[in-house]
Amino acid sequence: MTGRATAADNSSMTSMNRRILVFAATLLAAGVPALAQDAARGASLLAEARAALGGEDKLRAVRALQARGEFKRMAGAQFTIEGELELSLALPDKMRRDEDMSPPGGGPSFVRTEVLNGTETWEENSGGFMMRRGGPGAPGAGQGNGMRGGRGPMDPEQMRQAQLRGRQAELSRYLLALLLTTNDKVAWLATAESPDGTADVLEITPEQGPAVRLFLDTATHMPLMMTWQGFAPMLLAGRRGRGAGDGAPNGAPAELPRPQQTTLRMTLGEYKTVNGIKLPHFITRGAGDQTNEEWTVSSYRINPSFKADTFTRK
């Protein structure tokens, strides 16, 4: 895989699948009032959405999923990082995300790997730089330099637990977004409206972590967007030292700005049928009113045979 960094072009982050982004942004801006939750209607709508994706039998048969494609990510106001991404999921509790990219300003490609394997999690960077998507509780979390917003060092075990919770929540969101698979409580909240159409809003409430709101097109029942509350991602980069999880990378800032809570979102579009299941081939991520990542999926594999060491640290 190869990657590169280019000067940022804000329009490029929204040029692909503009309709879904405008629709999602309008729904998000409109907001959803806090209403009495309707669990029965929520379960019914989720079942209809699963039927629209491919049907209960096909979705239940999925035990693993792998997606490959190209991504773009905003890195500050001046650069867009581009590269290739591979996401591997194995139900119920395994996830691996590999990114091949180059740091801002050019230079050799480097590969970043994030892995969740049950109750274990790890990450590593190969190449001259390391980069992590920071923010407490987010993948790549733990303030990078072991500091809690300048309030003193964070205990390594606390950092590991925060990272574990963040990756477990991330896996749950991927399974919900791609396969509408969840064991958490589901309830219908409201119908959101935009000039392009309407969407039923379901709220999925886990035992731990923030609730997720899932927007389903009222006409097709297809997933359009998910939102949840969390910390806006921070892109932290420095010269590779002892490896991820071992403290600050060489050259990392001594103190990091305190992250801010905001509405995070994932939009889903350009559905294509793969082995009888409709899967999104264009995905964006954003915080607040900003889109900071887009992913164009080139291929999916359903129930691939992963190597024995895919989710273990070598």
GROMACS .gro file of C-alpha atoms in nm:
model
  314
    1MET     CA    1   0.000   0.000   0.000
    2THR     CA    2   0.110   0.356  -0.059
    3GLY     CA    3   0.016   0.695   0.077
    4ARG     CA    4   0.088   1.064   0.041
    5ALA     CA    5   0.016   1.407   0.188
    6THR     CA    6  -0.106   1.699  -0.022
    7ALA     CA    7  -0.203   2.059   0.032
    8ALA     CA    8  -0.555   2.072   0.171
    9ASP     CA    9  -0.847   2.133  -0.063
   10ASN     CA   10  -1.153   2.184   0.152
   11SER     CA   11  -1.387   2.127  -0.140
   12SER     CA   12  -1.241   1.781  -0.203
   13MET     CA   13  -1.365   1.663   0.133
   14THR     CA   14  -1.726   1.721   0.026
   15SER     CA   15  -1.718   1.680  -0.352
   16MET     CA   16  -1.786   1.307  -0.344
   17ASN     CA   17  -2.147   1.215  -0.279
   18ARG     CA   18  -2.248   1.573  -0.207
   19ARG     CA   19  -2.616   1.490  -0.168
   20ILE     CA   20  -2.566   1.256   0.127
   21LEU     CA   21  -2.340   1.505   0.301
   22VAL     CA   22  -2.585   1.792   0.256
   23PHE     CA   23  -2.871   1.574   0.374
   24ALA     CA   24  -2.675   1.454   0.679
   25ALA     CA   25  -2.558   1.805   0.767
   26THR     CA   26  -2.913   1.938   0.747
   27LEU     CA   27  -3.044   1.659   0.968
   28LEU     CA   28  -2.766   1.720   1.219
   29ALA     CA   29  -2.827   2.096   1.225
   30ALA     CA   30  -3.199   2.045   1.277
   31GLY     CA   31  -3.132   1.845   1.589
   32VAL     CA   32  -3.354   1.585   1.748
   33PRO     CA   33  -3.562   1.676   2.053
   34ALA     CA   34  -3.548   1.464   2.366
   35LEU     CA   35  -3.868   1.263   2.331
   36ALA     CA   36  -4.019   0.964   2.502
   37GLN     CA   37  -3.841   0.662   2.359
   38ASP     CA   38  -4.044   0.404   2.167
   39ALA     CA   39  -3.864   0.070   2.202
   40ALA     CA   40  -4.118  -0.131   2.004
   41ARG     CA   41  -4.105   0.104   1.707
   42GLY     CA   42  -3.727   0.115   1.728
   43ALA     CA   43  -3.702  -0.264   1.711
   44SER     CA   44  -3.945  -0.273   1.419
   45LEU     CA   45  -3.756  -0.009   1.221
   46LEU     CA   46  -3.422  -0.178   1.286
   47ALA     CA   47  -3.569  -0.506   1.157
   48GLU     CA   48  -3.693  -0.328   0.843
   49ALA     CA   49  -3.348  -0.176   0.792
   50ARG     CA   50  -3.181  -0.517   0.826
   51ALA     CA   51  -3.423  -0.652   0.568
   52ALA     CA   52  -3.331  -0.365   0.335
   53LEU     CA   53  -2.959  -0.441   0.374
   54GLY     CA   54  -3.001  -0.803   0.270
   55GLY     CA   55  -3.222  -0.985   0.513
   56GLU     CA   56  -3.187  -1.144   0.853
   57ASP     CA   57  -3.043  -1.474   0.728
   58LYS     CA   58  -2.762  -1.315   0.528
   59LEU     CA   59  -2.669  -1.069   0.803
   60ARG     CA   60  -2.667  -1.336   1.074
   61ALA     CA   61  -2.433  -1.544   0.859
   62VAL     CA   62  -2.166  -1.270   0.860
   63ARG     CA   63  -1.899  -1.358   1.114
   64ALA     CA   64  -1.617  -1.150   0.964
   65LEU     CA   65  -1.584  -0.857   0.727
   66GLN     CA   66  -1.291  -0.687   0.557
   67ALA     CA   67  -1.300  -0.355   0.371
   68ARG     CA   68  -1.025  -0.193   0.164
   69GLY     CA   69  -1.004   0.148   0.003
   70GLU     CA   70  -0.850   0.493  -0.006
   71PHE     CA   71  -0.892   0.763   0.257
   72LYS     CA   72  -0.835   1.136   0.291
   73ARG     CA   73  -0.797   1.304   0.628
   74MET     CA   74  -0.762   1.670   0.713
   75ALA     CA   75  -0.444   1.740   0.910
   76GLY     CA   76  -0.482   2.097   1.025
   77ALA     CA   77  -0.569   2.378   0.789
   78GLN     CA   78  -0.294   2.322   0.534
   79PHE     CA   79  -0.268   1.952   0.461
   80THR     CA   80  -0.477   1.655   0.360
   81ILE     CA   81  -0.325   1.317   0.438
   82GLU     CA   82  -0.407   1.053   0.177
   83GLY     CA   83  -0.345   0.683   0.186
   84GLU     CA   84  -0.490   0.335   0.178
   85LEU     CA   85  -0.693   0.178   0.454
   86GLU     CA   86  -0.782  -0.179   0.542
   87LEU     CA   87  -1.042  -0.257   0.810
   88SER     CA   88  -1.082  -0.613   0.938
   89LEU     CA   89  -1.364  -0.712   1.172
   90ALA     CA   90  -1.423  -1.051   1.335
   91LEU     CA   91  -1.732  -1.090   1.548
   92PRO     CA   92  -1.782  -1.053   1.832
   93ASP     CA   93  -1.477  -0.866   1.960
   94LYS     CA   94  -1.190  -0.832   1.711
   95MET     CA   95  -1.094  -0.536   1.493
   96ARG     CA   96  -0.783  -0.434   1.302
   97ARG     CA   97  -0.731  -0.107   1.114
   98ASP     CA   98  -0.423  -0.061   0.895
   99GLU     CA   99  -0.343   0.277   0.738
  100ASP     CA  100  -0.063   0.333   0.488
  101MET     CA  101   0.015   0.705   0.452
  102SER     CA  102   0.281   0.974   0.449
  103PRO     CA  103   0.322   1.261   0.699
  104PRO     CA  104   0.245   1.624   0.603
  105GLY     CA  105   0.518   1.772   0.387
  106GLY     CA  106   0.602   1.446   0.214
  107GLY     CA  107   0.853   1.182   0.309
  108PRO     CA  108   0.850   0.803   0.319
  109SER     CA  109   0.524   0.615   0.356
  110PHE     CA  110   0.450   0.470   0.694
  111VAL     CA  111   0.197   0.219   0.821
  112ARG     CA  112  -0.015   0.263   1.130
  113THR     CA  113  -0.193  -0.036   1.285
  114GLU     CA  114  -0.460  -0.035   1.556
  115VAL     CA  115  -0.589  -0.366   1.693
  116LEU     CA  116  -0.859  -0.482   1.933
  117ASN     CA  117  -0.854  -0.848   2.034
  118GLY     CA  118  -1.115  -0.911   2.300
  119THR     CA  119  -0.988  -0.736   2.613
  120GLU     CA  120  -0.645  -0.668   2.466
  121THR     CA  121  -0.551  -0.374   2.247
  122TRP     CA  122  -0.230  -0.257   2.083
  123GLU     CA  123  -0.099  -0.031   1.813
  124GLU     CA  124   0.224   0.020   1.624
  125ASN     CA  125   0.379   0.248   1.364
  126SER     CA  126   0.638   0.154   1.106
  127GLY     CA  127   0.843   0.419   0.928
  128GLY     CA  128   1.012   0.740   1.034
  129PHE     CA  129   0.707   0.892   1.204
  130MET     CA  130   0.429   0.789   1.433
  131MET     CA  131   0.084   0.935   1.424
  132ARG     CA  132  -0.220   0.873   1.637
  133ARG     CA  133  -0.576   0.995   1.633
  134GLY     CA  134  -0.599   1.127   1.986
  135GLY     CA  135  -0.869   1.228   2.230
  136PRO     CA  136  -0.971   1.044   2.550
  137GLY     CA  137  -1.172   0.732   2.481
  138ALA     CA  138  -1.109   0.749   2.106
  139PRO     CA  139  -0.907   0.505   1.902
  140GLY     CA  140  -0.547   0.606   1.947
  141ALA     CA  141  -0.649   0.773   2.269
  142GLY     CA  142  -0.451   0.847   2.578
  143GLN     CA  143  -0.310   1.199   2.531
  144GLY     CA  144  -0.012   1.081   2.333
  145ASN     CA  145   0.239   1.214   2.583
  146GLY     CA  146   0.073   1.060   2.887
  147MET     CA  147  -0.061   1.396   3.004
  148ARG     CA  148  -0.423   1.476   3.086
  149GLY     CA  149  -0.458   1.812   2.918
  150GLY     CA  150  -0.161   1.947   3.112
  151ARG     CA  151  -0.302   1.829   3.447
  152GLY     CA  152  -0.031   1.574   3.518
  153PRO     CA  153   0.064   1.227   3.397
  154MET     CA  154  -0.202   0.963   3.339
  155ASP     CA  155  -0.146   0.621   3.491
  156PRO     CA  156  -0.044   0.371   3.215
  157GLU     CA  157  -0.319   0.129   3.315
  158GLN     CA  158  -0.575   0.410   3.300
  159MET     CA  159  -0.449   0.495   2.953
  160ARG     CA  160  -0.479   0.130   2.846
  161GLN     CA  161  -0.831   0.101   2.983
  162ALA     CA  162  -0.939   0.425   2.813
  163GLN     CA  163  -0.793   0.302   2.486
  164LEU     CA  164  -0.963  -0.036   2.527
  165ARG     CA  165  -1.303   0.123   2.591
  166GLY     CA  166  -1.255   0.353   2.294
  167ARG     CA  167  -1.174   0.069   2.055
  168GLN     CA  168  -1.457  -0.147   2.186
  169ALA     CA  169  -1.697   0.142   2.122
  170GLU     CA  170  -1.545   0.192   1.776
  171LEU     CA  171  -1.599  -0.175   1.691
  172SER     CA  172  -1.962  -0.151   1.806
  173ARG     CA  173  -2.016   0.153   1.581
  174TYR     CA  174  -1.865  -0.023   1.277
  175LEU     CA  175  -2.084  -0.329   1.331
  176LEU     CA  176  -2.390  -0.106   1.363
  177ALA     CA  177  -2.303   0.109   1.062
  178LEU     CA  178  -2.211  -0.171   0.824
  179LEU     CA  179  -2.429  -0.463   0.937
  180LEU     CA  180  -2.687  -0.305   1.171
  181THR     CA  181  -2.567  -0.552   1.434
  182THR     CA  182  -2.614  -0.458   1.799
  183ASN     CA  183  -2.703  -0.617   2.131
  184ASP     CA  184  -2.776  -0.282   2.295
  185LYS     CA  185  -3.109  -0.118   2.369
  186VAL     CA  186  -3.276   0.037   2.063
  187ALA     CA  187  -3.556   0.296   2.064
  188TRP     CA  188  -3.717   0.528   1.809
  189LEU     CA  189  -3.685   0.895   1.899
  190ALA     CA  190  -3.827   1.109   1.619
  191THR     CA  191  -3.841   1.178   1.246
  192ALA     CA  192  -3.582   1.429   1.127
  193GLU     CA  193  -3.654   1.637   0.817
  194SER     CA  194  -3.441   1.804   0.553
  195PRO     CA  195  -3.512   1.946   0.206
  196ASP     CA  196  -3.386   1.618   0.057
  197GLY     CA  197  -3.607   1.388   0.262
  198THR     CA  198  -3.675   1.250   0.606
  199ALA     CA  199  -3.505   1.004   0.837
  200ASP     CA  200  -3.620   0.798   1.133
  201VAL     CA  201  -3.386   0.851   1.428
  202LEU     CA  202  -3.309   0.552   1.647
  203GLU     CA  203  -3.110   0.573   1.969
  204ILE     CA  204  -2.885   0.282   2.062
  205THR     CA  205  -2.787   0.288   2.429
  206PRO     CA  206  -2.492   0.072   2.540
  207GLU     CA  207  -2.426  -0.029   2.899
  208GLN     CA  208  -2.116   0.189   2.891
  209GLY     CA  209  -2.019   0.479   2.670
  210PRO     CA  210  -2.220   0.738   2.480
  211ALA     CA  211  -2.551   0.664   2.312
  212VAL     CA  212  -2.548   0.647   1.932
  213ARG     CA  213  -2.818   0.796   1.712
  214LEU     CA  214  -2.879   0.611   1.387
  215PHE     CA  215  -3.055   0.792   1.100
  216LEU     CA  216  -3.252   0.566   0.861
  217ASP     CA  217  -3.399   0.692   0.533
  218THR     CA  218  -3.776   0.670   0.586
  219ALA     CA  219  -3.836   0.562   0.225
  220THR     CA  220  -3.566   0.296   0.184
  221HIS     CA  221  -3.480   0.223   0.553
  222MET     CA  222  -3.112   0.239   0.455
  223PRO     CA  223  -2.865   0.381   0.712
  224LEU     CA  224  -2.762   0.738   0.631
  225MET     CA  225  -2.570   0.861   0.933
  226MET     CA  226  -2.470   0.793   1.293
  227THR     CA  227  -2.395   1.054   1.558
  228TRP     CA  228  -2.262   1.037   1.913
  229GLN     CA  229  -2.102   1.261   2.170
  230GLY     CA  230  -1.727   1.248   2.215
  231PHE     CA  231  -1.397   1.430   2.187
  232ALA     CA  232  -1.296   1.582   1.857
  233PRO     CA  233  -1.004   1.379   1.720
  234MET     CA  234  -0.654   1.523   1.739
  235LEU     CA  235  -0.386   1.421   1.491
  236LEU     CA  236  -0.059   1.385   1.681
  237ALA     CA  237   0.267   1.323   1.498
  238GLY     CA  238   0.633   1.293   1.589
  239ARG     CA  239   0.948   1.094   1.524
  240ARG     CA  240   0.904   0.730   1.606
  241GLY     CA  241   1.062   0.635   1.935
  242ARG     CA  242   0.986   0.334   2.151
  243GLY     CA  243   0.651   0.260   1.986
  244ALA     CA  244   0.290   0.334   2.058
  245GLY     CA  245   0.176   0.299   2.411
  246ASP     CA  246   0.526   0.361   2.550
  247GLY     CA  247   0.481   0.732   2.610
  248ALA     CA  248   0.535   1.036   2.393
  249PRO     CA  249   0.689   1.010   2.049
  250ASN     CA  250   1.014   1.200   2.015
  251GLY     CA  251   0.937   1.554   1.914
  252ALA     CA  252   0.580   1.546   2.052
  253PRO     CA  253   0.460   1.860   2.230
  254ALA     CA  254   0.515   1.874   2.603
  255GLU     CA  255   0.152   1.967   2.661
  256LEU     CA  256  -0.150   1.911   2.444
  257PRO     CA  257  -0.459   2.129   2.418
  258ARG     CA  258  -0.747   2.004   2.625
  259PRO     CA  259  -0.989   1.819   2.392
  260GLN     CA  260  -1.344   1.944   2.357
  261GLN     CA  261  -1.665   1.743   2.368
  262THR     CA  262  -1.868   1.771   2.049
  263THR     CA  263  -2.105   1.579   1.822
  264LEU     CA  264  -1.919   1.321   1.617
  265ARG     CA  265  -2.072   1.170   1.305
  266MET     CA  266  -2.028   0.904   1.041
  267THR     CA  267  -2.219   0.927   0.711
  268LEU     CA  268  -2.282   0.631   0.481
  269GLY     CA  269  -2.352   0.635   0.109
  270GLU     CA  270  -2.299   0.483  -0.236
  271TYR     CA  271  -2.442   0.145  -0.141
  272LYS     CA  272  -2.353  -0.152  -0.360
  273THR     CA  273  -2.454  -0.517  -0.321
  274VAL     CA  274  -2.178  -0.758  -0.215
  275ASN     CA  275  -2.274  -1.126  -0.184
  276GLY     CA  276  -2.637  -1.026  -0.137
  277ILE     CA  277  -2.567  -0.756   0.126
  278LYS     CA  278  -2.579  -0.382   0.057
  279LEU     CA  279  -2.268  -0.212   0.192
  280PRO     CA  280  -2.164   0.157   0.183
  281HIS     CA  281  -1.874   0.239  -0.046
  282PHE     CA  282  -1.838   0.603   0.060
  283ILE     CA  283  -1.800   0.690   0.429
  284THR     CA  284  -1.720   1.021   0.594
  285ARG     CA  285  -1.631   1.112   0.952
  286GLY     CA  286  -1.661   1.451   1.112
  287ALA     CA  287  -1.683   1.654   1.431
  288GLY     CA  288  -1.932   1.936   1.479
  289ASP     CA  289  -1.995   2.096   1.142
  290GLN     CA  290  -1.657   1.989   0.999
  291THR     CA  291  -1.592   1.684   0.781
  292ASN     CA  292  -1.236   1.568   0.851
  293GLU     CA  293  -1.218   1.224   0.688
  294GLU     CA  294  -1.360   1.047   0.385
  295TRP     CA  295  -1.313   0.687   0.281
  296THR     CA  296  -1.381   0.543  -0.064
  297VAL     CA  297  -1.414   0.165  -0.031
  298SER     CA  298  -1.291  -0.030  -0.331
  299SER     CA  299  -1.373  -0.381  -0.208
  300TYR     CA  300  -1.535  -0.584   0.068
  301ARG     CA  301  -1.476  -0.947   0.165
  302ILE     CA  302  -1.747  -1.125   0.363
  303ASN     CA  303  -1.635  -1.404   0.597
  304PRO     CA  304  -1.270  -1.400   0.485
  305SER     CA  305  -1.026  -1.646   0.640
  306PHE     CA  306  -0.793  -1.427   0.846
  307LYS     CA  307  -0.441  -1.541   0.924
  308ALA     CA  308  -0.392  -1.678   1.274
  309ASP     CA  309  -0.183  -1.375   1.377
  310THR     CA  310  -0.408  -1.105   1.226
  311PHE     CA  311  -0.523  -0.981   1.568
  312THR     CA  312  -0.216  -1.072   1.773
  313ARG     CA  313   0.100  -0.873   1.824
  314LYS     CA  314   0.399  -1.027   1.649
   0.00000   0.00000   0.00000
